[in-house]
């Protein structure tokens, strides 16, 4: 599948299986989502550019590599995306966090933005949009469009589980956006839930069921 990178690291896969299990309670679910997000942040940032600077160790002066000033932004799609933010910030504490909230218009079925607060300099940032479930792709496509409309040019999308339908939909509309997932599942069911999936990520994160 084009533009989707499946992160098959054993730790990610092990933790994802625990996340999927319906007997995993809210507290553990939240911790596991944070841990998997942190591991995914490690993989997603693999190609960040480095530059060499001069530092002084207790022994001598030397050249050392540091991140080359590329600024990052994490953009969770409300509300389930919030569960992934802390894991990313654990590894990327200097990243700014924007938020985007969408609901589906009951008549047109189109996603409508009800909240959007982004870093002011998004055109200079590499933005990582996070949402645990890429199902139909409707929210992801809309969120990416809203962010592009405000000037962002460098966007990645990170989810825990993707459906093939969602990957295809995002790729068709945003072929420049790479998708990172811990798993691509079989399909969507009639209620647009991912099968086998993990259920409703927002409800499981926030104990609202
Ligand atoms: N959103 C979820 O939380 N779960 C799904 O399976 C699909 C969309």
CSV table of C-alpha atoms and ligand atoms in Angstrom, one decimal:
chain,number,residue,atom,x,y,z
A,1,UNK,CA,0.0,0.0,0.0
A,2,UNK,CA,1.3,3.4,-1.0
A,3,UNK,CA,2.4,5.9,1.6
A,4,UNK,CA,1.7,3.8,4.6
A,5,UNK,CA,4.5,2.7,6.9
A,6,UNK,CA,3.6,-0.1,9.3
A,7,UNK,CA,5.7,-0.1,12.4
A,8,UNK,CA,6.3,-3.7,13.2
A,9,UNK,CA,8.7,-3.2,16.1
A,10,UNK,CA,8.0,-6.1,18.6
A,11,UNK,CA,7.4,-3.7,21.5
A,12,UNK,CA,4.8,-1.8,19.5
A,13,UNK,CA,3.1,-5.0,18.3
A,14,UNK,CA,3.0,-6.4,21.8
A,15,UNK,CA,1.6,-3.3,23.4
A,16,UNK,CA,-0.9,-2.9,20.5
A,17,UNK,CA,-2.3,-6.4,21.3
A,18,UNK,CA,-2.8,-5.4,24.9
A,19,UNK,CA,-4.6,-2.2,23.7
A,20,UNK,CA,-6.9,-4.2,21.4
A,21,UNK,CA,-8.0,-6.6,24.2
A,22,UNK,CA,-11.4,-5.7,25.5
A,23,UNK,CA,-10.4,-6.6,29.0
A,24,UNK,CA,-7.8,-3.9,29.2
A,25,UNK,CA,-9.2,-1.2,31.4
A,26,UNK,CA,-9.1,2.6,31.0
A,27,UNK,CA,-6.0,3.3,33.1
A,28,UNK,CA,-3.9,0.6,31.4
A,29,UNK,CA,-5.3,1.5,28.0
A,30,UNK,CA,-4.3,5.1,28.4
A,31,UNK,CA,-0.8,4.2,29.6
A,32,UNK,CA,-0.3,1.8,26.7
A,33,UNK,CA,-1.4,4.3,24.1
A,34,UNK,CA,1.1,6.8,25.6
A,35,UNK,CA,3.9,4.1,25.4
A,36,UNK,CA,3.1,3.1,21.9
A,37,UNK,CA,2.9,6.7,20.8
A,38,UNK,CA,6.3,7.3,22.3
A,39,UNK,CA,7.8,4.3,20.4
A,40,UNK,CA,6.1,5.6,17.2
A,41,UNK,CA,7.5,9.1,17.7
A,42,UNK,CA,11.0,7.5,17.8
A,43,UNK,CA,10.3,5.8,14.4
A,44,UNK,CA,8.6,8.8,12.8
A,45,UNK,CA,11.5,11.1,13.6
A,46,UNK,CA,14.1,8.7,12.2
A,47,UNK,CA,14.9,11.0,9.2
A,48,UNK,CA,15.1,14.3,11.0
A,49,UNK,CA,18.1,16.2,9.7
A,50,UNK,CA,21.2,16.6,12.0
A,51,UNK,CA,23.9,19.3,12.1
A,52,UNK,CA,27.3,19.3,13.7
A,53,UNK,CA,28.1,21.7,16.4
A,54,UNK,CA,31.1,22.1,18.6
A,55,UNK,CA,30.8,21.2,22.3
A,56,UNK,CA,33.2,20.6,25.1
A,57,UNK,CA,33.2,17.4,27.1
A,58,UNK,CA,35.0,17.2,30.4
A,59,UNK,CA,37.9,15.9,28.4
A,60,UNK,CA,38.2,18.0,25.3
A,61,UNK,CA,36.5,20.0,22.6
A,62,UNK,CA,34.7,17.9,20.0
A,63,UNK,CA,32.1,18.0,17.2
A,64,UNK,CA,28.7,16.6,18.1
A,65,UNK,CA,25.5,16.0,16.2
A,66,UNK,CA,22.2,17.8,17.2
A,67,UNK,CA,18.9,18.1,15.5
A,68,UNK,CA,19.1,20.7,12.8
A,69,UNK,CA,16.6,23.2,14.0
A,70,UNK,CA,13.6,21.7,12.1
A,71,UNK,CA,10.7,22.7,14.2
A,72,UNK,CA,8.0,20.2,15.0
A,73,UNK,CA,4.3,20.4,15.8
A,74,UNK,CA,2.0,17.7,17.1
A,75,UNK,CA,-1.7,18.1,16.1
A,76,UNK,CA,-4.1,15.8,17.8
A,77,UNK,CA,-7.6,15.4,16.2
A,78,UNK,CA,-10.0,15.8,19.2
A,79,UNK,CA,-10.8,13.9,21.2
A,80,UNK,CA,-9.0,10.5,20.8
A,81,UNK,CA,-5.9,12.1,19.4
A,82,UNK,CA,-5.2,13.7,22.8
A,83,UNK,CA,-4.3,10.2,24.1
A,84,UNK,CA,-1.2,10.2,21.8
A,85,UNK,CA,0.2,13.6,22.7
A,86,UNK,CA,2.1,12.9,25.9
A,87,UNK,CA,3.9,10.0,24.3
A,88,UNK,CA,5.1,12.2,21.5
A,89,UNK,CA,6.1,15.0,23.9
A,90,UNK,CA,8.1,12.6,26.1
A,91,UNK,CA,10.5,12.3,23.2
A,92,UNK,CA,10.0,15.7,21.6
A,93,UNK,CA,9.5,18.1,24.5
A,94,UNK,CA,10.1,21.2,22.4
A,95,UNK,CA,7.4,20.4,19.9
A,96,UNK,CA,4.4,22.8,19.9
A,97,UNK,CA,0.9,21.3,20.2
A,98,UNK,CA,-2.0,22.4,18.0
A,99,UNK,CA,-5.6,21.1,18.4
A,100,UNK,CA,-8.2,20.5,15.8
A,101,UNK,CA,-11.8,19.5,16.5
A,102,UNK,CA,-14.2,18.2,13.9
A,103,UNK,CA,-17.8,17.0,13.9
A,104,UNK,CA,-19.8,15.5,11.1
A,105,UNK,CA,-22.7,17.6,9.8
A,106,UNK,CA,-25.7,15.4,10.2
A,107,UNK,CA,-27.2,16.5,6.9
A,108,UNK,CA,-24.3,16.8,4.5
A,109,UNK,CA,-22.2,14.2,6.4
A,110,UNK,CA,-19.2,16.5,5.7
A,111,UNK,CA,-16.7,17.1,8.5
A,112,UNK,CA,-17.0,20.6,10.0
A,113,UNK,CA,-14.3,22.2,12.0
A,114,UNK,CA,-15.5,23.4,15.5
A,115,UNK,CA,-12.1,24.2,17.0
A,116,UNK,CA,-8.7,24.9,15.6
A,117,UNK,CA,-5.7,26.4,17.4
A,118,UNK,CA,-2.4,25.8,15.7
A,119,UNK,CA,1.1,27.1,16.3
A,120,UNK,CA,1.4,30.5,14.6
A,121,UNK,CA,4.4,29.5,12.5
A,122,UNK,CA,3.0,26.2,11.1
A,123,UNK,CA,4.4,26.9,7.6
A,124,UNK,CA,7.9,26.5,9.1
A,125,UNK,CA,7.1,23.3,11.1
A,126,UNK,CA,7.0,19.6,10.3
A,127,UNK,CA,3.5,18.8,11.6
A,128,UNK,CA,2.5,15.3,12.9
A,129,UNK,CA,-1.2,14.9,12.9
A,130,UNK,CA,-2.2,12.2,15.4
A,131,UNK,CA,-5.4,10.2,15.8
A,132,UNK,CA,-5.5,6.6,17.1
A,133,UNK,CA,-7.9,5.3,14.4
A,134,UNK,CA,-7.8,6.0,10.7
A,135,UNK,CA,-11.2,4.5,9.8
A,136,UNK,CA,-13.0,6.1,6.8
A,137,UNK,CA,-10.4,8.8,6.5
A,138,UNK,CA,-13.0,11.6,6.7
A,139,UNK,CA,-11.6,13.4,9.7
A,140,UNK,CA,-8.0,12.8,8.7
A,141,UNK,CA,-8.6,14.2,5.2
A,142,UNK,CA,-10.5,17.2,6.6
A,143,UNK,CA,-7.9,17.9,9.4
A,144,UNK,CA,-5.0,17.8,6.9
A,145,UNK,CA,-6.9,20.1,4.5
A,146,UNK,CA,-7.6,22.6,7.2
A,147,UNK,CA,-4.0,22.6,8.3
A,148,UNK,CA,-2.8,23.0,4.7
A,149,UNK,CA,-5.2,25.8,4.1
A,150,UNK,CA,-3.5,27.6,7.0
A,151,UNK,CA,-0.1,27.2,5.3
A,152,UNK,CA,1.4,23.9,6.4
A,153,UNK,CA,3.4,22.1,3.7
A,154,UNK,CA,5.1,19.3,5.7
A,155,UNK,CA,2.7,16.9,7.2
A,156,UNK,CA,2.8,13.3,8.5
A,157,UNK,CA,-0.2,11.4,9.9
A,158,UNK,CA,0.3,8.9,12.7
A,159,UNK,CA,-2.3,6.4,14.0
A,160,UNK,CA,-2.4,3.2,15.9
A,161,UNK,CA,-4.7,1.3,13.6
A,162,UNK,CA,-5.6,2.1,10.0
A,163,UNK,CA,-8.3,0.6,7.8
A,164,UNK,CA,-7.3,0.0,4.2
A,165,UNK,CA,-10.3,2.3,3.2
A,166,UNK,CA,-8.9,5.2,5.3
A,167,UNK,CA,-5.4,4.8,4.0
A,168,UNK,CA,-6.7,4.9,0.4
A,169,UNK,CA,-8.9,7.9,1.1
A,170,UNK,CA,-6.1,10.0,2.6
A,171,UNK,CA,-3.7,8.9,0.0
A,172,UNK,CA,-6.0,9.9,-2.8
A,173,UNK,CA,-6.6,13.4,-1.5
A,174,UNK,CA,-3.2,14.0,0.1
A,175,UNK,CA,-0.6,11.9,-1.7
A,176,UNK,CA,2.2,14.1,-0.1
A,177,UNK,CA,1.3,12.9,3.4
A,178,UNK,CA,3.0,9.8,4.7
A,179,UNK,CA,0.9,7.7,7.0
A,180,UNK,CA,2.5,5.8,9.9
A,181,UNK,CA,0.4,3.0,11.6
A,182,UNK,CA,1.1,0.2,14.1
A,183,UNK,CA,-1.2,-2.0,12.1
A,184,UNK,CA,-3.4,-1.9,9.0
A,185,UNK,CA,-6.4,-4.0,9.8
A,186,UNK,CA,-8.8,-5.9,7.6
A,187,UNK,CA,-11.7,-3.6,6.9
A,188,UNK,CA,-14.5,-1.4,8.2
A,189,UNK,CA,-17.8,-2.8,9.4
A,190,UNK,CA,-21.2,-1.4,8.7
A,191,UNK,CA,-20.9,1.1,11.6
A,192,UNK,CA,-17.5,2.4,10.3
A,193,UNK,CA,-15.6,0.6,13.1
A,194,UNK,CA,-12.3,-1.0,12.2
A,195,UNK,CA,-12.3,-4.8,12.2
A,196,UNK,CA,-10.8,-6.2,14.4
A,197,UNK,CA,-9.7,-2.8,15.7
A,198,UNK,CA,-10.0,-1.9,19.3
A,199,UNK,CA,-13.5,-0.4,19.6
A,200,UNK,CA,-14.0,3.3,20.2
A,201,UNK,CA,-10.6,4.7,21.0
A,202,UNK,CA,-12.1,7.9,22.6
A,203,UNK,CA,-14.4,6.0,24.9
A,204,UNK,CA,-11.7,3.6,25.9
A,205,UNK,CA,-9.3,6.4,26.6
A,206,UNK,CA,-11.7,8.5,28.6
A,207,UNK,CA,-13.9,5.8,30.2
A,208,UNK,CA,-17.0,7.2,28.6
A,209,UNK,CA,-18.8,3.9,28.0
B,1,LIG,N1,-13.0,5.4,15.6
B,1,LIG,C1,-12.8,4.6,16.6
B,1,LIG,O1,-12.5,5.0,17.8
B,1,LIG,N2,-12.8,3.2,16.4
B,1,LIG,C2,-13.0,2.7,15.2
B,1,LIG,O2,-13.0,1.5,15.0
B,1,LIG,C3,-13.2,3.6,14.1
B,1,LIG,C4,-13.2,4.9,14.3
